[in-house]
Amino acid sequence: MSKVRVLSFAVSVDGFGAGPRQDLQNPLGVRGPELMEWFFNTRAWRSMHGQEGGETGVDNGMAERGFAGIGAWILGRNMFGPVRGPWPDESWRGWWGEEPPYHVPVFVLTHHRRAPLRMAGGTEFRFVTEGIEAALAQAKEAAGGRDVRIGGGVATIRQYLQARLIDELHLAIRPVLMGAGERFWDGIDLSSLDYECAEAVPGERAYHLFLRRRGALS
Ligand SMILES: NC(=O)c1ccc[n+]([C@@H]2O[C@H](COP(=O)([O-])OP(=O)(O)OC[C@H]3O[C@@H](n4cnc5c(N)ncnc54)[C@H](OP(=O)(O)O)[C@@H]3O)[C@@H](O)[C@H]2O)c1
């Protein structure tokens, strides 16, 4: 059965999932790349960017696992780009160039309507203004029995967690102190939401923690 997964989501030791002040020059917020350093060195990341080589250890295995069996993605509008408010035009097409690394339908949560955007390589961005449950229903249908990955960012994952709609949450805990940015854990009681720590694996540059909702993955 199709599962709802957060995979390879990086969080600093002090609980930030993105740096502050995201803009065109800082897609992950200021100092955000420090969160993703575990991913940048992997073969998975390099091959996504048409490059050879890269490390093939634990972190790479986790990154590759993050793309296996995914039939649709859900992103928040800020993960899609730095544009805020009503779309001024159709010119923003995501951070990833003309061939984004998704290759399946990607549902972007936003309050501002926009026509779907078909990219090279099978990615289609579809903008959903009816909220998280509508986006999930559309993503599940599009995934055709494969899993739905909630890609981020922080605000998006937090909403799905609080609604108990995430079956599995893989966090790459990074040994950095951000001090500021988007807070991941504030006000979330994972124990009451029925999650348990199911797996913990040390990698080269991150500690991989898998949380599962009780009874969700059998
Ligand atoms: N740590 C990681 O592994 C990781 C992974 C992915 C992304 N990131 C980073 O996370 C940051 C983005 O996170 P974020 O928390 O700022 O934002 P986000 O979750 O990406 O997007 C939030 C925005 O999405 C729209 N939205 C969210 N929920 C909605 C709903 N229920 N209905 C309608 N619209 C909704 C709203 O935009 P509008 O109201 O403007 O339409 C909202 O302001 C970026 O810096 C990104 O690079 C980190």
PDB file of C-alpha atoms and ligand atoms in Angstrom:
ATOM      1  CA  MET A   1       0.000   0.000   0.000  1.00  0.00           C
ATOM      2  CA  SER A   2       1.159   3.534  -0.757  1.00  0.00           C
ATOM      3  CA  LYS A   3       2.939   5.218   2.192  1.00  0.00           C
ATOM      4  CA  VAL A   4       3.552   8.841   3.033  1.00  0.00           C
ATOM      5  CA  ARG A   5       7.218   9.434   3.721  1.00  0.00           C
ATOM      6  CA  VAL A   6       9.527  12.238   4.651  1.00  0.00           C
ATOM      7  CA  LEU A   7      12.989  11.155   3.570  1.00  0.00           C
ATOM      8  CA  SER A   8      16.475  12.642   3.868  1.00  0.00           C
ATOM      9  CA  PHE A   9      15.224  15.729   5.670  1.00  0.00           C
ATOM     10  CA  ALA A  10      18.146  17.471   7.365  1.00  0.00           C
ATOM     11  CA  VAL A  11      17.793  18.979  10.838  1.00  0.00           C
ATOM     12  CA  SER A  12      20.516  20.639  12.911  1.00  0.00           C
ATOM     13  CA  VAL A  13      21.228  19.448  16.424  1.00  0.00           C
ATOM     14  CA  ASP A  14      19.494  22.586  17.702  1.00  0.00           C
ATOM     15  CA  GLY A  15      16.377  21.773  15.707  1.00  0.00           C
ATOM     16  CA  PHE A  16      16.448  23.938  12.581  1.00  0.00           C
ATOM     17  CA  GLY A  17      15.395  22.574   9.174  1.00  0.00           C
ATOM     18  CA  ALA A  18      16.415  25.675   7.196  1.00  0.00           C
ATOM     19  CA  GLY A  19      18.480  28.781   7.754  1.00  0.00           C
ATOM     20  CA  PRO A  20      16.895  32.241   8.077  1.00  0.00           C
ATOM     21  CA  ARG A  21      16.250  34.826   5.334  1.00  0.00           C
ATOM     22  CA  GLN A  22      15.801  32.574   2.304  1.00  0.00           C
ATOM     23  CA  ASP A  23      16.307  34.426  -0.979  1.00  0.00           C
ATOM     24  CA  LEU A  24      17.631  33.846  -4.482  1.00  0.00           C
ATOM     25  CA  GLN A  25      21.233  33.625  -3.245  1.00  0.00           C
ATOM     26  CA  ASN A  26      20.320  31.445  -0.242  1.00  0.00           C
ATOM     27  CA  PRO A  27      17.784  28.803  -1.331  1.00  0.00           C
ATOM     28  CA  LEU A  28      18.202  26.974   1.986  1.00  0.00           C
ATOM     29  CA  GLY A  29      18.400  30.169   4.012  1.00  0.00           C
ATOM     30  CA  VAL A  30      21.602  31.659   5.392  1.00  0.00           C
ATOM     31  CA  ARG A  31      23.983  28.819   6.401  1.00  0.00           C
ATOM     32  CA  GLY A  32      21.411  26.337   5.084  1.00  0.00           C
ATOM     33  CA  PRO A  33      24.016  24.411   3.023  1.00  0.00           C
ATOM     34  CA  GLU A  34      25.581  23.270   6.307  1.00  0.00           C
ATOM     35  CA  LEU A  35      22.429  21.218   6.842  1.00  0.00           C
ATOM     36  CA  MET A  36      22.760  19.517   3.473  1.00  0.00           C
ATOM     37  CA  GLU A  37      26.499  18.830   3.516  1.00  0.00           C
ATOM     38  CA  TRP A  38      25.894  15.132   4.166  1.00  0.00           C
ATOM     39  CA  PHE A  39      24.053  14.962   0.830  1.00  0.00           C
ATOM     40  CA  PHE A  40      26.325  17.127  -1.350  1.00  0.00           C
ATOM     41  CA  ASN A  41      29.206  14.648  -1.138  1.00  0.00           C
ATOM     42  CA  THR A  42      27.241  11.574  -2.169  1.00  0.00           C
ATOM     43  CA  ARG A  43      27.236   9.773  -5.487  1.00  0.00           C
ATOM     44  CA  ALA A  44      23.435  10.192  -5.463  1.00  0.00           C
ATOM     45  CA  TRP A  45      23.686  13.982  -5.389  1.00  0.00           C
ATOM     46  CA  ARG A  46      26.468  14.111  -7.990  1.00  0.00           C
ATOM     47  CA  SER A  47      24.630  11.863 -10.432  1.00  0.00           C
ATOM     48  CA  MET A  48      21.472  14.005 -10.010  1.00  0.00           C
ATOM     49  CA  HIS A  49      23.615  16.893 -11.250  1.00  0.00           C
ATOM     50  CA  GLY A  50      25.194  14.999 -14.138  1.00  0.00           C
ATOM     51  CA  GLN A  51      28.521  14.589 -12.344  1.00  0.00           C
ATOM     52  CA  GLU A  52      30.613  11.462 -11.869  1.00  0.00           C
ATOM     53  CA  GLY A  53      32.047  10.096  -8.630  1.00  0.00           C
ATOM     54  CA  GLY A  54      30.968  10.901  -5.108  1.00  0.00           C
ATOM     55  CA  GLU A  55      31.013   8.936  -1.895  1.00  0.00           C
ATOM     56  CA  THR A  56      29.246   5.582  -1.702  1.00  0.00           C
ATOM     57  CA  GLY A  57      28.978   5.069   2.054  1.00  0.00           C
ATOM     58  CA  VAL A  58      26.066   5.178   4.499  1.00  0.00           C
ATOM     59  CA  ASP A  59      25.002   8.733   3.647  1.00  0.00           C
ATOM     60  CA  ASN A  60      24.851   7.851  -0.042  1.00  0.00           C
ATOM     61  CA  GLY A  61      22.761   4.757   0.710  1.00  0.00           C
ATOM     62  CA  MET A  62      20.332   6.956   2.640  1.00  0.00           C
ATOM     63  CA  ALA A  63      20.149   9.486  -0.186  1.00  0.00           C
ATOM     64  CA  GLU A  64      19.455   6.758  -2.752  1.00  0.00           C
ATOM     65  CA  ARG A  65      16.814   5.226  -0.481  1.00  0.00           C
ATOM     66  CA  GLY A  66      15.110   8.648  -0.519  1.00  0.00           C
ATOM     67  CA  PHE A  67      14.304   8.375  -4.221  1.00  0.00           C
ATOM     68  CA  ALA A  68      13.291   4.702  -4.440  1.00  0.00           C
ATOM     69  CA  GLY A  69       9.646   3.865  -5.056  1.00  0.00           C
ATOM     70  CA  ILE A  70       8.389   7.458  -4.996  1.00  0.00           C
ATOM     71  CA  GLY A  71       5.435   8.172  -7.296  1.00  0.00           C
ATOM     72  CA  ALA A  72       4.697  11.791  -6.335  1.00  0.00           C
ATOM     73  CA  TRP A  73       6.117  14.575  -4.154  1.00  0.00           C
ATOM     74  CA  ILE A  74       4.581  17.353  -2.081  1.00  0.00           C
ATOM     75  CA  LEU A  75       6.504  20.598  -1.493  1.00  0.00           C
ATOM     76  CA  GLY A  76       5.718  23.859   0.217  1.00  0.00           C
ATOM     77  CA  ARG A  77       5.827  26.958  -1.902  1.00  0.00           C
ATOM     78  CA  ASN A  78       9.047  28.186  -0.221  1.00  0.00           C
ATOM     79  CA  MET A  79      10.865  24.978  -1.088  1.00  0.00           C
ATOM     80  CA  PHE A  80       9.786  25.569  -4.676  1.00  0.00           C
ATOM     81  CA  GLY A  81      11.199  29.083  -4.703  1.00  0.00           C
ATOM     82  CA  PRO A  82      11.800  32.492  -3.115  1.00  0.00           C
ATOM     83  CA  VAL A  83       8.766  34.226  -4.677  1.00  0.00           C
ATOM     84  CA  ARG A  84       6.185  35.299  -2.081  1.00  0.00           C
ATOM     85  CA  GLY A  85       2.626  36.545  -2.454  1.00  0.00           C
ATOM     86  CA  PRO A  86       0.640  36.354  -5.707  1.00  0.00           C
ATOM     87  CA  TRP A  87       2.782  35.060  -8.610  1.00  0.00           C
ATOM     88  CA  PRO A  88       3.847  38.185 -10.531  1.00  0.00           C
ATOM     89  CA  ASP A  89       4.230  36.064 -13.707  1.00  0.00           C
ATOM     90  CA  GLU A  90       5.115  32.506 -14.727  1.00  0.00           C
ATOM     91  CA  SER A  91       8.850  33.098 -14.930  1.00  0.00           C
ATOM     92  CA  TRP A  92       9.885  31.267 -11.723  1.00  0.00           C
ATOM     93  CA  ARG A  93      10.242  27.564 -12.636  1.00  0.00           C
ATOM     94  CA  GLY A  94      11.882  26.149  -9.485  1.00  0.00           C
ATOM     95  CA  TRP A  95      15.483  26.007  -8.256  1.00  0.00           C
ATOM     96  CA  TRP A  96      16.411  22.962 -10.293  1.00  0.00           C
ATOM     97  CA  GLY A  97      16.661  24.117 -13.907  1.00  0.00           C
ATOM     98  CA  GLU A  98      14.663  22.781 -16.836  1.00  0.00           C
ATOM     99  CA  GLU A  99      15.027  19.129 -15.797  1.00  0.00           C
ATOM    100  CA  PRO A 100      14.330  18.860 -12.056  1.00  0.00           C
ATOM    101  CA  PRO A 101      15.374  15.679 -10.226  1.00  0.00           C
ATOM    102  CA  TYR A 102      11.821  14.520  -9.418  1.00  0.00           C
ATOM    103  CA  HIS A 103      10.658  12.873 -12.682  1.00  0.00           C
ATOM    104  CA  VAL A 104       7.097  12.459 -11.318  1.00  0.00           C
ATOM    105  CA  PRO A 105       4.237  14.855 -10.446  1.00  0.00           C
ATOM    106  CA  VAL A 106       5.137  17.356  -7.711  1.00  0.00           C
ATOM    107  CA  PHE A 107       2.314  19.047  -5.787  1.00  0.00           C
ATOM    108  CA  VAL A 108       3.219  22.514  -4.498  1.00  0.00           C
ATOM    109  CA  LEU A 109       1.165  23.875  -1.582  1.00  0.00           C
ATOM    110  CA  THR A 110       0.347  27.546  -2.000  1.00  0.00           C
ATOM    111  CA  HIS A 111      -2.405  30.065  -1.357  1.00  0.00           C
ATOM    112  CA  HIS A 112      -1.903  31.535  -4.837  1.00  0.00           C
ATOM    113  CA  ARG A 113      -3.326  29.845  -7.901  1.00  0.00           C
ATOM    114  CA  ARG A 114      -1.061  29.023 -10.790  1.00  0.00           C
ATOM    115  CA  ALA A 115      -1.308  26.810 -13.886  1.00  0.00           C
ATOM    116  CA  PRO A 116       0.596  23.488 -13.868  1.00  0.00           C
ATOM    117  CA  LEU A 117       4.159  23.608 -15.088  1.00  0.00           C
ATOM    118  CA  ARG A 118       5.473  20.719 -17.163  1.00  0.00           C
ATOM    119  CA  MET A 119       9.249  20.331 -17.088  1.00  0.00           C
ATOM    120  CA  ALA A 120      11.670  18.064 -18.957  1.00  0.00           C
ATOM    121  CA  GLY A 121      12.199  14.523 -17.670  1.00  0.00           C
ATOM    122  CA  GLY A 122       8.690  13.827 -16.373  1.00  0.00           C
ATOM    123  CA  THR A 123       8.434  16.398 -13.575  1.00  0.00           C
ATOM    124  CA  GLU A 124       5.203  18.371 -13.506  1.00  0.00           C
ATOM    125  CA  PHE A 125       4.647  21.013 -10.826  1.00  0.00           C
ATOM    126  CA  ARG A 126       0.964  21.227  -9.891  1.00  0.00           C
ATOM    127  CA  PHE A 127      -0.067  24.031  -7.563  1.00  0.00           C
ATOM    128  CA  VAL A 128      -2.617  23.130  -4.886  1.00  0.00           C
ATOM    129  CA  THR A 129      -4.536  25.854  -3.052  1.00  0.00           C
ATOM    130  CA  GLU A 130      -7.008  23.619  -1.178  1.00  0.00           C
ATOM    131  CA  GLY A 131      -4.717  22.585   1.685  1.00  0.00           C
ATOM    132  CA  ILE A 132      -2.668  19.623   2.828  1.00  0.00           C
ATOM    133  CA  GLU A 133      -5.342  16.930   2.651  1.00  0.00           C
ATOM    134  CA  ALA A 134      -6.325  17.837  -0.908  1.00  0.00           C
ATOM    135  CA  ALA A 135      -2.665  17.846  -1.932  1.00  0.00           C
ATOM    136  CA  LEU A 136      -2.155  14.431  -0.381  1.00  0.00           C
ATOM    137  CA  ALA A 137      -5.235  12.955  -2.063  1.00  0.00           C
ATOM    138  CA  GLN A 138      -4.045  14.257  -5.441  1.00  0.00           C
ATOM    139  CA  ALA A 139      -0.498  13.029  -4.827  1.00  0.00           C
ATOM    140  CA  LYS A 140      -1.678   9.554  -3.832  1.00  0.00           C
ATOM    141  CA  GLU A 141      -3.771   9.284  -6.950  1.00  0.00           C
ATOM    142  CA  ALA A 142      -0.895  10.445  -9.132  1.00  0.00           C
ATOM    143  CA  ALA A 143       1.528   8.063  -7.417  1.00  0.00           C
ATOM    144  CA  GLY A 144      -0.458   5.068  -8.649  1.00  0.00           C
ATOM    145  CA  GLY A 145       0.319   2.830  -5.672  1.00  0.00           C
ATOM    146  CA  ARG A 146       3.881   4.046  -5.137  1.00  0.00           C
ATOM    147  CA  ASP A 147       4.831   6.173  -2.125  1.00  0.00           C
ATOM    148  CA  VAL A 148       4.317   9.894  -1.680  1.00  0.00           C
ATOM    149  CA  ARG A 149       7.357  11.835  -0.449  1.00  0.00           C
ATOM    150  CA  ILE A 150       6.792  15.053   1.459  1.00  0.00           C
ATOM    151  CA  GLY A 151       9.929  16.915   0.418  1.00  0.00           C
ATOM    152  CA  GLY A 152       9.646  19.917   2.737  1.00  0.00           C
ATOM    153  CA  GLY A 153      10.174  22.578   3.806  1.00  0.00           C
ATOM    154  CA  VAL A 154       9.709  22.887   7.500  1.00  0.00           C
ATOM    155  CA  ALA A 155       6.196  24.410   7.608  1.00  0.00           C
ATOM    156  CA  THR A 156       4.887  21.760   5.246  1.00  0.00           C
ATOM    157  CA  ILE A 157       6.259  18.757   7.117  1.00  0.00           C
ATOM    158  CA  ARG A 158       5.096  20.170  10.446  1.00  0.00           C
ATOM    159  CA  GLN A 159       1.499  20.404   9.187  1.00  0.00           C
ATOM    160  CA  TYR A 160       1.495  16.834   7.900  1.00  0.00           C
ATOM    161  CA  LEU A 161       3.047  15.587  11.148  1.00  0.00           C
ATOM    162  CA  GLN A 162       0.471  17.364  13.295  1.00  0.00           C
ATOM    163  CA  ALA A 163      -2.303  15.882  11.160  1.00  0.00           C
ATOM    164  CA  ARG A 164      -0.766  12.388  11.685  1.00  0.00           C
ATOM    165  CA  LEU A 165      -0.549  11.900   7.936  1.00  0.00           C
ATOM    166  CA  ILE A 166       3.123  10.887   7.785  1.00  0.00           C
ATOM    167  CA  ASP A 167       3.901   7.178   8.073  1.00  0.00           C
ATOM    168  CA  GLU A 168       7.687   7.473   8.166  1.00  0.00           C
ATOM    169  CA  LEU A 169      10.020  10.361   8.926  1.00  0.00           C
ATOM    170  CA  HIS A 170      13.720   9.992   8.086  1.00  0.00           C
ATOM    171  CA  LEU A 171      15.770  12.800   9.545  1.00  0.00           C
ATOM    172  CA  ALA A 172      19.433  13.364   8.773  1.00  0.00           C
ATOM    173  CA  ILE A 173      20.578  14.974  12.017  1.00  0.00           C
ATOM    174  CA  ARG A 174      23.520  17.235  11.278  1.00  0.00           C
ATOM    175  CA  PRO A 175      26.113  18.044  13.956  1.00  0.00           C
ATOM    176  CA  VAL A 176      25.877  21.798  13.433  1.00  0.00           C
ATOM    177  CA  LEU A 177      24.367  24.574  15.545  1.00  0.00           C
ATOM    178  CA  MET A 178      22.383  26.977  13.387  1.00  0.00           C
ATOM    179  CA  GLY A 179      21.099  29.275  16.133  1.00  0.00           C
ATOM    180  CA  ALA A 180      18.426  30.724  13.816  1.00  0.00           C
ATOM    181  CA  GLY A 181      16.139  29.672  10.993  1.00  0.00           C
ATOM    182  CA  GLU A 182      13.017  27.554  10.588  1.00  0.00           C
ATOM    183  CA  ARG A 183      12.324  25.615  13.788  1.00  0.00           C
ATOM    184  CA  PHE A 184      11.332  22.030  13.153  1.00  0.00           C
ATOM    185  CA  TRP A 185      10.224  20.703  16.538  1.00  0.00           C
ATOM    186  CA  ASP A 186       8.521  23.635  18.257  1.00  0.00           C
ATOM    187  CA  GLY A 187       5.163  22.619  19.725  1.00  0.00           C
ATOM    188  CA  ILE A 188       5.235  19.117  18.256  1.00  0.00           C
ATOM    189  CA  ASP A 189       4.780  16.221  20.673  1.00  0.00           C
ATOM    190  CA  LEU A 190       5.772  13.210  18.598  1.00  0.00           C
ATOM    191  CA  SER A 191       5.056  10.763  21.365  1.00  0.00           C
ATOM    192  CA  SER A 192       1.427  11.897  21.663  1.00  0.00           C
ATOM    193  CA  LEU A 193       1.186  11.774  17.882  1.00  0.00           C
ATOM    194  CA  ASP A 194       2.093   8.073  18.228  1.00  0.00           C
ATOM    195  CA  TYR A 195       5.534   8.080  16.653  1.00  0.00           C
ATOM    196  CA  GLU A 196       8.404   5.891  17.802  1.00  0.00           C
ATOM    197  CA  CYS A 197      12.119   5.806  16.995  1.00  0.00           C
ATOM    198  CA  ALA A 198      12.444   2.771  14.768  1.00  0.00           C
ATOM    199  CA  GLU A 199      15.988   2.951  13.408  1.00  0.00           C
ATOM    200  CA  ALA A 200      19.131   4.981  14.096  1.00  0.00           C
ATOM    201  CA  VAL A 201      22.142   4.718  11.796  1.00  0.00           C
ATOM    202  CA  PRO A 202      25.345   6.761  12.043  1.00  0.00           C
ATOM    203  CA  GLY A 203      26.519   8.036   8.666  1.00  0.00           C
ATOM    204  CA  GLU A 204      29.653   9.880   7.607  1.00  0.00           C
ATOM    205  CA  ARG A 205      28.255  13.414   8.014  1.00  0.00           C
ATOM    206  CA  ALA A 206      24.822  12.904   9.576  1.00  0.00           C
ATOM    207  CA  TYR A 207      23.063  10.661  12.049  1.00  0.00           C
ATOM    208  CA  HIS A 208      20.076   9.028  10.363  1.00  0.00           C
ATOM    209  CA  LEU A 209      16.986   8.673  12.486  1.00  0.00           C
ATOM    210  CA  PHE A 210      13.825   6.916  11.302  1.00  0.00           C
ATOM    211  CA  LEU A 211      10.608   7.698  13.162  1.00  0.00           C
ATOM    212  CA  ARG A 212       7.524   5.652  12.341  1.00  0.00           C
ATOM    213  CA  ARG A 213       3.905   6.070  13.267  1.00  0.00           C
ATOM    214  CA  ARG A 214       2.865   3.021  15.265  1.00  0.00           C
ATOM    215  CA  GLY A 215       1.141   0.506  13.009  1.00  0.00           C
ATOM    216  CA  ALA A 216       1.791   2.542   9.861  1.00  0.00           C
ATOM    217  CA  LEU A 217       4.472   0.368   8.270  1.00  0.00           C
ATOM    218  CA  SER A 218       3.927  -3.312   8.727  1.00  0.00           C
TER     219      SER A 218
HETATM  220  N1  LIG B   1      16.373  20.524   5.746  1.00  0.00           N
HETATM  221  C1  LIG B   1      16.030  19.969   4.588  1.00  0.00           C
HETATM  222  O1  LIG B   1      16.353  18.817   4.271  1.00  0.00           O
HETATM  223  C2  LIG B   1      15.179  20.791   3.640  1.00  0.00           C
HETATM  224  C3  LIG B   1      14.435  20.143   2.646  1.00  0.00           C
HETATM  225  C4  LIG B   1      13.620  20.899   1.833  1.00  0.00           C
HETATM  226  C5  LIG B   1      13.575  22.279   1.980  1.00  0.00           C
HETATM  227  N2  LIG B   1      14.317  22.884   2.933  1.00  0.00           N
HETATM  228  C6  LIG B   1      14.291  24.338   3.133  1.00  0.00           C
HETATM  229  O2  LIG B   1      13.150  24.706   3.875  1.00  0.00           O
HETATM  230  C7  LIG B   1      12.854  26.083   3.578  1.00  0.00           C
HETATM  231  C8  LIG B   1      11.381  26.203   3.257  1.00  0.00           C
HETATM  232  O3  LIG B   1      10.627  25.848   4.393  1.00  0.00           O
HETATM  233  P1  LIG B   1       9.501  26.809   4.954  1.00  0.00           P
HETATM  234  O4  LIG B   1       9.075  26.263   6.254  1.00  0.00           O
HETATM  235  O5  LIG B   1       9.982  28.203   4.872  1.00  0.00           O
HETATM  236  O6  LIG B   1       8.349  26.731   3.859  1.00  0.00           O
HETATM  237  P2  LIG B   1       7.612  25.591   3.007  1.00  0.00           P
HETATM  238  O7  LIG B   1       7.030  24.570   3.893  1.00  0.00           O
HETATM  239  O8  LIG B   1       8.491  25.152   1.892  1.00  0.00           O
HETATM  240  O9  LIG B   1       6.469  26.502   2.329  1.00  0.00           O
HETATM  241  C9  LIG B   1       5.587  27.246   3.132  1.00  0.00           C
HETATM  242  C10 LIG B   1       4.635  27.974   2.208  1.00  0.00           C
HETATM  243  O10 LIG B   1       3.869  27.026   1.453  1.00  0.00           O
HETATM  244  C11 LIG B   1       2.520  27.471   1.352  1.00  0.00           C
HETATM  245  N3  LIG B   1       1.695  26.587   2.173  1.00  0.00           N
HETATM  246  C12 LIG B   1       2.101  25.778   3.192  1.00  0.00           C
HETATM  247  N4  LIG B   1       1.055  25.126   3.705  1.00  0.00           N
HETATM  248  C13 LIG B   1      -0.034  25.519   3.025  1.00  0.00           C
HETATM  249  C14 LIG B   1      -1.416  25.196   3.108  1.00  0.00           C
HETATM  250  N5  LIG B   1      -1.865  24.319   4.015  1.00  0.00           N
HETATM  251  N6  LIG B   1      -2.250  25.775   2.224  1.00  0.00           N
HETATM  252  C15 LIG B   1      -1.799  26.640   1.283  1.00  0.00           C
HETATM  253  N7  LIG B   1      -0.499  27.003   1.163  1.00  0.00           N
HETATM  254  C16 LIG B   1       0.369  26.441   2.035  1.00  0.00           C
HETATM  255  C17 LIG B   1       2.494  28.895   1.903  1.00  0.00           C
HETATM  256  O11 LIG B   1       2.891  29.756   0.844  1.00  0.00           O
HETATM  257  P3  LIG B   1       2.016  30.958   0.232  1.00  0.00           P
HETATM  258  O12 LIG B   1       0.994  31.348   1.257  1.00  0.00           O
HETATM  259  O13 LIG B   1       3.035  32.012  -0.033  1.00  0.00           O
HETATM  260  O14 LIG B   1       1.424  30.443  -1.013  1.00  0.00           O
HETATM  261  C18 LIG B   1       3.613  28.816   2.935  1.00  0.00           C
HETATM  262  O15 LIG B   1       4.140  30.084   3.271  1.00  0.00           O
HETATM  263  C19 LIG B   1      13.698  26.458   2.383  1.00  0.00           C
HETATM  264  O16 LIG B   1      14.809  27.228   2.823  1.00  0.00           O
HETATM  265  C20 LIG B   1      14.140  25.123   1.845  1.00  0.00           C
HETATM  266  O17 LIG B   1      15.321  25.188   1.119  1.00  0.00           O
HETATM  267  C21 LIG B   1      15.097  22.158   3.798  1.00  0.00           C
END
